[in-house]
Short mmCIF file of C-alpha atoms and ligand atoms in Angstrom, two decimals:
data_model
loop_
_atom_site.label_atom_id
_atom_site.label_comp_id
_atom_site.label_asym_id
_atom_site.label_seq_id
_atom_site.Cartn_x
_atom_site.Cartn_y
_atom_site.Cartn_z
CA MET A 1001 -0.16 0.17 -0.49
CA ASN A 1002 1.23 3.42 -0.79
CA LYS A 1003 -1.43 6.39 0.54
CA VAL A 1004 -0.54 10.63 0.03
CA VAL A 1005 -1.63 12.55 1.82
CA LYS A 1006 -1.93 16.37 1.92
CA PHE A 1007 -2.52 18.82 5.32
CA GLY A 1008 -5.08 21.34 4.86
CA GLY A 1009 -4.69 24.89 6.44
CA SER A 1010 -6.42 24.08 9.50
CA SER A 1011 -4.49 20.76 10.52
CA LEU A 1012 -2.05 22.39 10.68
CA ALA A 1013 -2.62 25.66 12.57
CA SER A 1014 -1.00 24.67 15.34
CA ALA A 1015 0.94 22.34 17.33
CA GLU A 1016 -1.89 20.19 19.31
CA GLN A 1017 -2.97 20.66 15.13
CA PHE A 1018 0.18 19.31 13.60
CA LYS A 1019 1.14 16.59 17.00
CA LYS A 1020 -3.29 15.29 15.09
CA VAL A 1021 -1.10 14.63 11.66
CA GLY A 1022 1.69 13.47 13.06
CA ASN A 1023 -0.17 10.51 14.64
CA ILE A 1024 -2.92 9.90 11.75
CA ILE A 1025 0.49 9.70 9.23
CA THR A 1026 2.22 7.44 11.94
CA SER A 1027 0.05 5.30 12.75
CA ASP A 1028 -0.60 4.18 9.00
CA ASP A 1029 3.43 2.60 7.47
CA ALA A 1030 1.28 3.02 4.04
CA ARG A 1031 0.89 7.16 4.30
CA ARG A 1032 4.38 7.60 3.03
CA TYR A 1033 3.78 10.85 0.87
CA VAL A 1034 3.08 13.77 2.78
CA VAL A 1035 1.45 17.44 1.07
CA PRO A 1036 1.00 20.11 3.33
CA SER A 1037 -0.69 23.81 3.13
CA ALA A 1038 0.21 27.06 5.12
CA PRO A 1039 -1.01 27.34 8.36
CA GLY A 1040 -4.73 27.97 8.70
CA LYS A 1041 -6.90 29.59 10.96
CA ARG A 1042 -6.39 28.40 14.26
CA PHE A 1043 -9.75 30.11 15.34
CA SER A 1044 -11.84 31.85 13.34
CA GLU A 1045 -10.93 35.44 13.38
CA ASP A 1046 -7.82 34.53 12.90
CA THR A 1047 -5.54 35.03 9.24
CA LYS A 1048 -4.08 31.81 7.36
CA VAL A 1049 -0.07 32.03 6.78
CA THR A 1050 -1.08 32.82 3.02
CA ASP A 1051 -2.79 35.90 3.79
CA MET A 1052 -0.50 37.15 6.18
CA LEU A 1053 2.29 36.74 4.09
CA TYR A 1054 0.48 38.61 0.61
CA ALA A 1055 0.17 41.26 2.73
CA CYS A 1056 3.52 41.68 4.37
CA TYR A 1057 5.05 41.27 1.05
CA ASP A 1058 2.71 43.78 -0.48
CA LEU A 1059 4.02 46.44 2.18
CA ALA A 1060 7.81 45.42 0.71
CA GLU A 1061 6.10 45.79 -3.53
CA ARG A 1062 5.46 49.56 -1.91
CA GLY A 1063 8.93 50.22 -1.08
CA LYS A 1064 7.23 50.44 2.59
CA ASP A 1065 8.75 49.13 6.13
CA PHE A 1066 7.61 45.45 6.45
CA ARG A 1067 9.91 43.60 9.72
CA ARG A 1068 7.02 43.77 12.00
CA GLU A 1069 4.45 41.78 9.41
CA LEU A 1070 6.90 39.42 9.09
CA LYS A 1071 8.04 39.14 12.41
CA ALA A 1072 4.22 38.72 13.09
CA ILE A 1073 5.08 35.55 10.69
CA LYS A 1074 8.06 34.30 11.67
CA GLY A 1075 5.81 34.12 15.38
CA ARG A 1076 3.28 31.49 13.98
CA TYR A 1077 5.72 29.41 12.95
CA MET A 1078 8.73 29.51 15.87
CA GLU A 1079 4.69 28.71 18.53
CA ILE A 1080 4.96 25.77 16.03
CA ILE A 1081 7.79 24.62 16.47
CA LYS A 1082 8.69 25.62 20.24
CA GLY A 1083 4.93 23.30 20.32
CA LEU A 1084 6.40 20.20 19.21
CA LYS A 1085 10.47 20.59 20.52
CA LEU A 1086 12.21 20.68 17.39
CA LYS A 1087 15.88 21.95 17.33
CA LEU A 1088 15.02 24.74 13.81
CA THR A 1089 15.32 28.51 14.41
CA PHE A 1090 14.46 29.95 10.84
CA GLU A 1091 16.93 32.15 11.82
CA ASP A 1092 18.10 32.38 7.68
CA GLU A 1093 15.16 31.33 6.69
CA PHE A 1094 13.76 34.48 7.29
CA LYS A 1095 17.14 36.26 6.36
CA THR A 1096 16.71 34.61 3.07
CA ILE A 1097 12.90 35.85 3.04
CA ALA A 1098 13.78 39.48 4.12
CA GLU A 1099 16.27 40.16 1.00
CA ASN A 1100 13.72 38.09 -1.13
CA PHE A 1101 11.29 40.41 -0.35
CA LYS A 1102 13.57 43.41 -0.56
CA ALA A 1103 13.88 42.29 -4.38
CA LYS A 1104 10.55 42.04 -4.91
CA ALA A 1105 10.93 38.29 -5.66
CA GLY A 1106 7.04 38.07 -6.53
CA LYS A 1107 3.96 38.03 -5.43
CA ASP A 1108 3.69 34.29 -5.48
CA TYR A 1109 7.17 33.79 -3.61
CA ALA A 1110 6.04 35.72 -1.01
CA ALA A 1111 3.05 33.50 -0.85
CA SER A 1112 4.63 29.84 -1.16
CA ARG A 1113 7.17 30.79 1.11
CA GLY A 1114 4.01 29.37 4.40
CA GLU A 1115 3.99 25.95 2.39
CA PHE A 1116 7.34 25.79 2.41
CA LEU A 1117 8.46 26.84 5.68
CA ASN A 1118 6.12 24.16 6.79
CA GLY A 1119 6.96 21.48 4.42
CA LYS A 1120 9.92 22.18 6.69
CA ILE A 1121 8.57 21.70 9.84
CA MET A 1122 6.92 19.12 8.69
CA ALA A 1123 9.77 16.88 7.52
CA ALA A 1124 11.87 17.66 10.99
CA TYR A 1125 8.79 16.67 12.49
CA LEU A 1126 8.26 13.20 11.08
CA GLY A 1127 11.91 12.29 10.00
CA TYR A 1128 11.05 12.10 6.72
CA GLU A 1129 13.29 14.04 3.36
CA PHE A 1130 12.71 17.26 2.58
CA ILE A 1131 11.83 17.69 -0.98
CA ASP A 1132 11.60 20.81 -2.11
CA ALA A 1133 8.15 21.59 -4.67
CA ALA A 1134 10.09 24.22 -6.81
CA GLU A 1135 12.00 21.10 -8.36
CA VAL A 1136 9.27 19.30 -9.45
CA ILE A 1137 6.10 21.24 -10.75
CA PHE A 1138 6.73 23.05 -13.32
CA PHE A 1139 4.89 25.61 -15.35
CA ASP A 1140 4.94 27.29 -19.38
CA LYS A 1141 6.19 31.08 -19.32
CA ASP A 1142 2.44 31.52 -20.00
CA GLY A 1143 1.58 29.62 -16.40
CA THR A 1144 -0.03 26.89 -17.61
CA PHE A 1145 0.94 24.17 -15.20
CA LEU A 1146 2.31 21.51 -16.77
CA MET A 1147 1.44 17.91 -16.13
CA GLU A 1148 3.44 16.16 -17.89
CA LYS A 1149 7.10 17.35 -17.75
CA THR A 1150 5.68 17.87 -13.84
CA ASN A 1151 4.93 13.88 -13.82
CA LYS A 1152 7.73 12.65 -15.15
CA ALA A 1153 10.10 14.82 -12.71
CA MET A 1154 7.91 13.84 -9.80
CA ALA A 1155 8.09 10.02 -10.82
CA LYS A 1156 11.56 10.53 -10.77
CA ARG A 1157 12.50 12.17 -8.05
CA LEU A 1158 10.37 10.08 -5.92
CA GLU A 1159 11.78 6.93 -7.37
CA LYS A 1160 13.90 6.04 -4.94
CA VAL A 1161 12.69 8.06 -1.27
CA GLU A 1162 10.84 5.47 0.94
CA LYS A 1163 8.96 8.75 2.94
CA ALA A 1164 8.99 12.57 1.97
CA VAL A 1165 7.82 16.04 2.77
CA ILE A 1166 5.87 18.34 -0.72
CA PRO A 1167 5.12 21.23 0.12
CA GLY A 1168 2.28 22.11 -1.65
CA PHE A 1169 0.95 25.46 -3.59
CA TYR A 1170 3.16 26.25 -5.77
CA GLY A 1171 6.15 24.92 -8.30
CA SER A 1172 8.63 26.76 -11.07
CA TYR A 1173 9.14 28.82 -14.03
CA SER A 1174 11.99 26.88 -16.31
CA ASP A 1175 13.52 29.84 -15.75
CA GLY A 1176 13.65 29.03 -11.15
CA ARG A 1177 10.85 31.64 -10.67
CA VAL A 1178 8.23 30.41 -8.18
CA LYS A 1179 4.88 29.84 -9.58
CA THR A 1180 2.15 29.10 -7.61
CA PHE A 1181 -1.55 27.34 -8.45
CA SER A 1182 -4.52 29.82 -7.38
CA ARG A 1183 -6.03 29.44 -3.99
CA GLY A 1184 -6.34 26.43 -2.45
CA GLY A 1185 -4.39 24.93 -4.33
CA SER A 1186 -2.28 22.75 -2.34
CA ASP A 1187 -5.25 19.51 -3.50
CA ILE A 1188 -3.45 20.16 -7.17
CA THR A 1189 -0.34 19.64 -5.52
CA GLY A 1190 -1.37 16.46 -3.22
CA SER A 1191 -3.38 14.77 -6.69
CA ILE A 1192 -0.19 15.33 -8.79
CA VAL A 1193 2.62 13.66 -6.13
CA ALA A 1194 0.25 10.46 -5.68
CA ARG A 1195 -0.08 10.82 -9.83
CA ALA A 1196 3.08 10.24 -10.04
CA VAL A 1197 3.54 7.73 -7.53
CA LYS A 1198 0.82 5.37 -8.66
CA ALA A 1199 -0.67 5.89 -4.48
CA ASP A 1200 -3.57 3.79 -3.92
CA VAL A 1201 -5.11 6.29 -2.60
CA TYR A 1202 -5.10 9.83 -1.88
CA GLU A 1203 -5.78 11.02 0.69
CA ASN A 1204 -7.50 15.19 1.58
CA TRP A 1205 -7.22 15.77 5.42
CA THR A 1206 -9.38 18.49 6.11
CA ASP A 1207 -12.14 20.09 9.17
CA VAL A 1208 -15.52 18.30 7.53
CA SER A 1209 -15.98 14.51 7.04
CA GLY A 1210 -16.15 14.68 3.78
CA PHE A 1211 -18.53 16.52 1.07
CA LEU A 1212 -22.24 16.74 2.40
CA VAL A 1213 -26.04 16.31 -0.10
CA ALA A 1214 -26.70 20.51 0.31
CA ASP A 1215 -24.95 23.46 2.02
CA PRO A 1216 -25.24 23.25 5.21
CA ARG A 1217 -25.53 27.29 5.47
CA ILE A 1218 -28.75 26.21 4.00
CA ILE A 1219 -30.10 23.06 4.92
CA ASP A 1220 -29.65 22.51 8.67
CA SER A 1221 -27.40 19.27 9.08
CA PRO A 1222 -27.12 17.67 5.51
CA VAL A 1223 -26.54 13.78 5.42
CA GLY A 1224 -22.77 14.01 3.85
CA ILE A 1225 -22.11 12.55 0.84
CA GLU A 1226 -19.90 8.90 1.25
CA THR A 1227 -19.36 8.08 -2.52
CA ILE A 1228 -18.99 10.29 -5.32
CA THR A 1229 -17.83 10.34 -8.67
CA TYR A 1230 -15.79 12.74 -11.06
CA LYS A 1231 -17.67 13.07 -13.23
CA GLU A 1232 -20.92 13.81 -10.15
CA LEU A 1233 -17.76 16.18 -8.21
CA ARG A 1234 -16.88 18.47 -11.83
CA GLU A 1235 -20.77 19.24 -11.71
CA LEU A 1236 -20.81 20.22 -7.76
CA SER A 1237 -17.95 21.90 -7.59
CA TYR A 1238 -18.77 24.01 -10.95
CA MET A 1239 -21.89 25.09 -8.76
CA GLY A 1240 -19.36 26.40 -5.73
CA ALA A 1241 -18.14 23.51 -3.71
CA THR A 1242 -14.69 24.56 -1.97
CA VAL A 1243 -13.55 20.77 -0.26
CA LEU A 1244 -10.98 20.43 -2.62
CA HIS A 1245 -9.77 22.20 -4.91
CA GLU A 1246 -11.78 21.89 -8.34
CA ASP A 1247 -8.64 20.72 -10.59
CA ALA A 1248 -7.02 18.46 -7.95
CA ILE A 1249 -9.00 15.62 -9.50
CA PHE A 1250 -7.51 15.97 -12.62
CA PRO A 1251 -4.07 14.31 -12.10
CA VAL A 1252 -5.52 11.20 -10.47
CA ARG A 1253 -8.29 10.58 -12.40
CA LYS A 1254 -5.21 9.88 -14.86
CA GLU A 1255 -4.05 6.80 -13.07
CA GLY A 1256 -8.03 6.24 -11.44
CA ILE A 1257 -6.37 7.14 -8.09
CA PRO A 1258 -9.99 7.31 -5.07
CA ILE A 1259 -9.80 10.41 -3.32
CA ASN A 1260 -10.79 9.83 0.42
CA ILE A 1261 -11.18 12.99 1.61
CA LYS A 1262 -11.64 12.41 5.10
CA ASN A 1263 -11.35 14.91 9.44
CA THR A 1264 -7.78 15.72 11.36
CA ASN A 1265 -10.72 16.60 13.54
CA ALA A 1266 -12.72 12.90 13.46
CA PRO A 1267 -9.40 10.25 11.72
CA ASP A 1268 -11.85 7.71 12.41
CA ASP A 1269 -14.80 9.13 9.57
CA GLU A 1270 -14.76 7.10 6.81
CA GLY A 1271 -15.66 10.80 4.32
CA THR A 1272 -16.60 10.98 0.86
CA TRP A 1273 -15.43 8.98 -1.82
CA ILE A 1274 -13.83 9.70 -4.65
CA VAL A 1275 -13.47 7.16 -7.58
CA GLU A 1276 -13.53 7.49 -11.62
CA SER A 1277 -16.59 4.82 -11.49
CA THR A 1278 -18.54 2.95 -8.74
CA ALA A 1279 -21.80 0.58 -8.42
CA LYS A 1280 -21.93 1.61 -5.28
CA LYS A 1281 -25.75 3.64 -5.16
CA SER A 1282 -26.21 6.57 -3.48
CA LYS A 1283 -28.78 5.88 -0.98
CA TYR A 1284 -30.71 8.28 -2.15
CA THR A 1285 -31.47 8.93 -5.95
CA ILE A 1286 -29.03 11.82 -6.05
CA THR A 1287 -25.32 12.40 -4.56
CA GLY A 1288 -25.66 16.20 -4.63
CA ILE A 1289 -27.50 19.60 -4.85
CA ALA A 1290 -25.47 22.25 -5.61
CA GLY A 1291 -26.24 26.54 -6.88
CA LYS A 1292 -25.23 29.49 -7.75
CA LYS A 1293 -26.85 32.50 -7.12
CA GLY A 1294 -26.26 35.67 -10.55
CA PHE A 1295 -27.80 34.22 -13.57
CA CYS A 1296 -28.92 36.51 -16.24
CA ALA A 1297 -31.00 34.34 -19.29
CA ILE A 1298 -30.27 36.26 -22.84
CA ASN A 1299 -33.62 34.61 -24.63
CA VAL A 1300 -33.67 35.10 -29.10
CA ASP A 1301 -36.98 34.68 -31.01
CA LYS A 1302 -36.74 33.61 -34.40
CA ASP A 1303 -39.27 32.51 -36.54
CA MET A 1304 -38.25 29.62 -39.14
CA MET A 1305 -34.80 29.25 -36.55
CA ASN A 1306 -34.34 25.63 -36.66
CA SER A 1307 -33.68 25.86 -40.27
CA GLU A 1308 -30.93 28.13 -39.87
CA ILE A 1309 -28.17 27.02 -40.15
CA GLY A 1310 -25.67 27.91 -38.22
CA PHE A 1311 -27.32 29.79 -35.65
CA GLY A 1312 -26.82 28.58 -33.00
CA ARG A 1313 -22.82 29.30 -33.73
CA LYS A 1314 -23.25 32.42 -34.45
CA VAL A 1315 -25.56 33.38 -31.80
CA LEU A 1316 -22.27 32.38 -28.95
CA GLN A 1317 -19.96 33.52 -31.32
CA VAL A 1318 -21.54 37.66 -29.70
CA PHE A 1319 -20.90 36.31 -26.68
CA GLU A 1320 -17.38 35.03 -27.36
CA ASP A 1321 -16.53 38.34 -29.04
CA ASN A 1322 -17.29 40.15 -26.36
CA ASP A 1323 -15.17 37.59 -23.85
CA ILE A 1324 -18.18 36.56 -22.61
CA SER A 1325 -18.55 32.63 -20.71
CA PHE A 1326 -22.09 30.63 -20.58
CA GLU A 1327 -22.82 27.82 -18.01
CA HIS A 1328 -25.80 26.88 -19.98
CA MET A 1329 -27.81 27.39 -23.36
CA PRO A 1330 -31.56 24.95 -23.14
CA SER A 1331 -33.82 25.77 -26.93
CA GLY A 1332 -36.53 25.17 -28.66
CA ILE A 1333 -37.36 25.35 -32.87
CA ASP A 1334 -37.80 29.04 -32.95
CA THR A 1335 -36.39 30.31 -29.49
CA LEU A 1336 -32.81 30.22 -28.00
CA THR A 1337 -31.45 31.36 -23.69
CA VAL A 1338 -28.15 31.18 -23.03
CA PHE A 1339 -26.95 31.48 -19.52
CA VAL A 1340 -24.15 33.97 -18.10
CA HIS A 1341 -22.96 35.08 -15.14
CA GLN A 1342 -24.62 38.05 -14.29
CA ASP A 1343 -22.14 40.31 -12.93
CA GLU A 1344 -19.74 39.80 -16.70
CA PHE A 1345 -22.98 40.05 -18.59
CA MET A 1346 -24.18 43.59 -17.18
CA ALA A 1347 -21.66 46.26 -17.98
CA LYS A 1348 -21.35 44.83 -21.51
CA GLU A 1349 -24.88 44.21 -21.96
CA GLN A 1350 -25.60 46.29 -24.84
CA LYS A 1351 -22.22 45.31 -26.57
CA VAL A 1352 -24.15 41.61 -26.73
CA VAL A 1353 -27.94 43.39 -27.69
CA ALA A 1354 -26.92 45.13 -30.95
CA GLY A 1355 -23.83 42.24 -32.03
CA LEU A 1356 -26.92 40.11 -32.06
CA HIS A 1357 -29.44 41.61 -34.38
CA ARG A 1358 -26.24 42.35 -36.21
CA LEU A 1359 -24.94 38.44 -36.70
CA VAL A 1360 -28.34 36.67 -36.82
CA ASN A 1361 -30.77 39.39 -36.92
CA PRO A 1362 -33.91 37.40 -34.90
CA ASP A 1363 -37.48 38.92 -34.74
CA VAL A 1364 -37.03 39.80 -29.87
CA ILE A 1365 -34.51 39.53 -27.28
CA ASP A 1366 -35.77 39.52 -24.48
CA ILE A 1367 -33.34 39.28 -21.62
CA SER A 1368 -34.17 38.46 -17.63
CA SER A 1369 -32.03 38.74 -14.38
CA ASP A 1370 -31.65 37.43 -10.78
CA LEU A 1371 -31.63 33.83 -11.70
CA ALA A 1372 -30.04 31.19 -9.84
CA LEU A 1373 -29.01 28.27 -11.12
CA ILE A 1374 -29.76 24.74 -9.71
CA ALA A 1375 -27.01 21.53 -10.47
CA VAL A 1376 -29.19 18.53 -9.19
CA VAL A 1377 -26.61 15.26 -9.82
CA GLY A 1378 -26.51 11.90 -9.84
CA ARG A 1379 -25.27 9.31 -11.52
CA GLY A 1380 -28.26 7.33 -9.55
CA MET A 1381 -30.88 9.37 -11.97
CA LYS A 1382 -30.31 7.56 -14.61
CA ALA A 1383 -31.31 4.02 -13.92
CA THR A 1384 -34.36 5.23 -12.06
CA ARG A 1385 -37.49 7.10 -13.22
CA GLY A 1386 -39.42 9.64 -12.27
CA THR A 1387 -36.98 11.44 -11.17
CA ALA A 1388 -37.45 14.65 -12.81
CA GLY A 1389 -40.89 14.07 -12.14
CA ARG A 1390 -40.02 14.22 -7.90
CA ILE A 1391 -38.20 17.21 -8.66
CA PHE A 1392 -41.01 19.06 -10.06
CA ALA A 1393 -43.76 17.81 -7.80
CA ALA A 1394 -41.67 19.20 -4.73
CA LEU A 1395 -40.53 22.35 -6.54
CA ALA A 1396 -44.95 23.47 -7.40
CA HIS A 1397 -45.47 21.81 -3.96
CA ALA A 1398 -43.13 24.37 -2.57
CA ASN A 1399 -44.95 26.76 -4.26
CA VAL A 1400 -41.77 27.63 -6.72
CA ASN A 1401 -41.52 28.88 -10.08
CA VAL A 1402 -39.23 27.46 -12.32
CA ARG A 1403 -37.88 29.09 -15.57
CA MET A 1404 -35.61 26.82 -16.54
CA ILE A 1405 -34.62 22.66 -17.00
CA ASP A 1406 -31.80 21.64 -18.74
CA GLN A 1407 -31.23 17.89 -18.67
CA GLY A 1408 -27.95 16.90 -20.19
CA SER A 1409 -28.17 13.61 -22.06
CA SER A 1410 -24.53 12.07 -19.65
CA GLU A 1411 -28.50 11.60 -17.48
CA LEU A 1412 -25.74 13.01 -14.91
CA ASN A 1413 -27.99 15.81 -13.84
CA ILE A 1414 -30.86 18.62 -14.22
CA ILE A 1415 -30.03 22.08 -13.88
CA ILE A 1416 -33.55 23.68 -12.88
CA GLY A 1417 -33.03 27.70 -13.21
CA VAL A 1418 -35.86 30.02 -10.60
CA SER A 1419 -35.49 33.17 -9.96
CA ASN A 1420 -32.75 34.63 -6.49
CA ASP A 1421 -35.37 34.78 -3.88
CA GLU A 1422 -36.65 31.17 -4.67
CA PHE A 1423 -32.82 29.81 -4.41
CA GLU A 1424 -33.26 28.66 -0.96
CA ALA A 1425 -36.53 26.79 -0.62
CA ALA A 1426 -36.32 25.06 -4.16
CA ILE A 1427 -33.25 23.43 -2.46
CA LYS A 1428 -34.72 22.77 0.85
CA ALA A 1429 -37.76 21.35 -1.56
CA ILE A 1430 -35.12 19.36 -3.80
CA TYR A 1431 -33.51 17.94 -0.69
CA ASP A 1432 -36.98 16.68 1.68
CA ILE A 1433 -38.22 15.09 -0.90
CA PHE A 1434 -34.96 12.65 -1.62
CA VAL A 1435 -33.55 12.65 1.70
CA VAL A 1436 -35.39 13.77 4.74
CA ALA A 1437 -37.75 11.82 2.90
CA GLN A 1438 -35.97 9.01 3.42
CA ILE A 1439 -34.61 8.84 6.69
N1 LIG B 1047 -1.81 27.68 1.79
C1 LIG B 1047 -2.86 28.43 0.38
C2 LIG B 1047 -4.03 29.01 -0.12
O1 LIG B 1047 -4.69 29.32 0.94
C3 LIG B 1047 -2.75 27.43 -0.30
C4 LIG B 1047 -3.84 25.88 0.02
O2 LIG B 1047 -3.65 25.74 1.70
O3 LIG B 1047 -3.77 24.79 -0.29
O4 LIG B 1047 -4.46 29.51 -0.68
#
């Protein structure tokens, strides 16, 4: 067995949390490769070290005195080091960081020191080898992650290393400058390492026991998801799930390695398994519900649209020309609706309308705003009769007006558009009919 374990910031925010992590790692010999985040919040009003680093570097970049801020960051690490009774001092490390800040080494370099230093502590604490991620994770000059080059280098570097700590969140350009992933990117590093060593499982340790069927800010104590496929997760994550960085599934997916989301504060909980495919059915037909407010629908009507070749392409061309991405595009025989993010669309609204007139000469253009999209996702829907019927009966019962329906041909999800102010009621109604009624 060979496991890669990634620990999030809240799992490594203090010496106490580090000790829990240490116990988790040493309790299973297969946990050989460790990817730490930077120290996160110790309590809810606390500041993550990554944010402290960004703020500190901002001062440096503006030529201001940043000594006090850097000292506070060092204080966070020294508190952990002392609590773990380690011999590290970080004198040289912080001297180098201060010099590099003065030399304006870049925002990414600054942020990456959060995981770099936490990785050093972790390696010393566990007695594992420390491997700087800048030596094994690569980006091209435009900042695009080089997946295959990285995989080769990482696999080679780890080939003969029995146990190692590889800090999360960053890598380097070919000239050696540090580049980070987007926020939360240590999840991606964990996935890269898991693929490179062909791990049996990628354990992603955080402060919750996996994914929940619905957003706990809307549903009171929703049930957890036991198993979810990569594809289902994509459908849910793009609507705003926050437990795992949405790009973290791509490297492991290449090797069919499952991800297990686990809770550092409740290590015996099974958590959520994210897998390529499974015969396991969800208890509730649906796997999860997610949604987002703030969409606009641009409805384009034109008689005989169905026989006009290239109509859809031209409509989308207008959005592309205005640099607007679209979310969904349900259509009727003489009508086509494009859903876009309201905040992206508003400033360009009239340009889009004029562009549509120029390119497709429609009969009517009608714009609706303040819409929410809800994705009801479940691999079980394909084989179950009446899922859509149950959703819409529940929504009607809850007095929610359905403005749009879109079911992908994969039958993995049903997308429902409602107005923003009926969003919460709609999610509750769907949760109740599938989950509460089932318990
Ligand atoms: N420390 C980084 C952040 O706060 C990356 C991570 O935690 O994954 O976004």
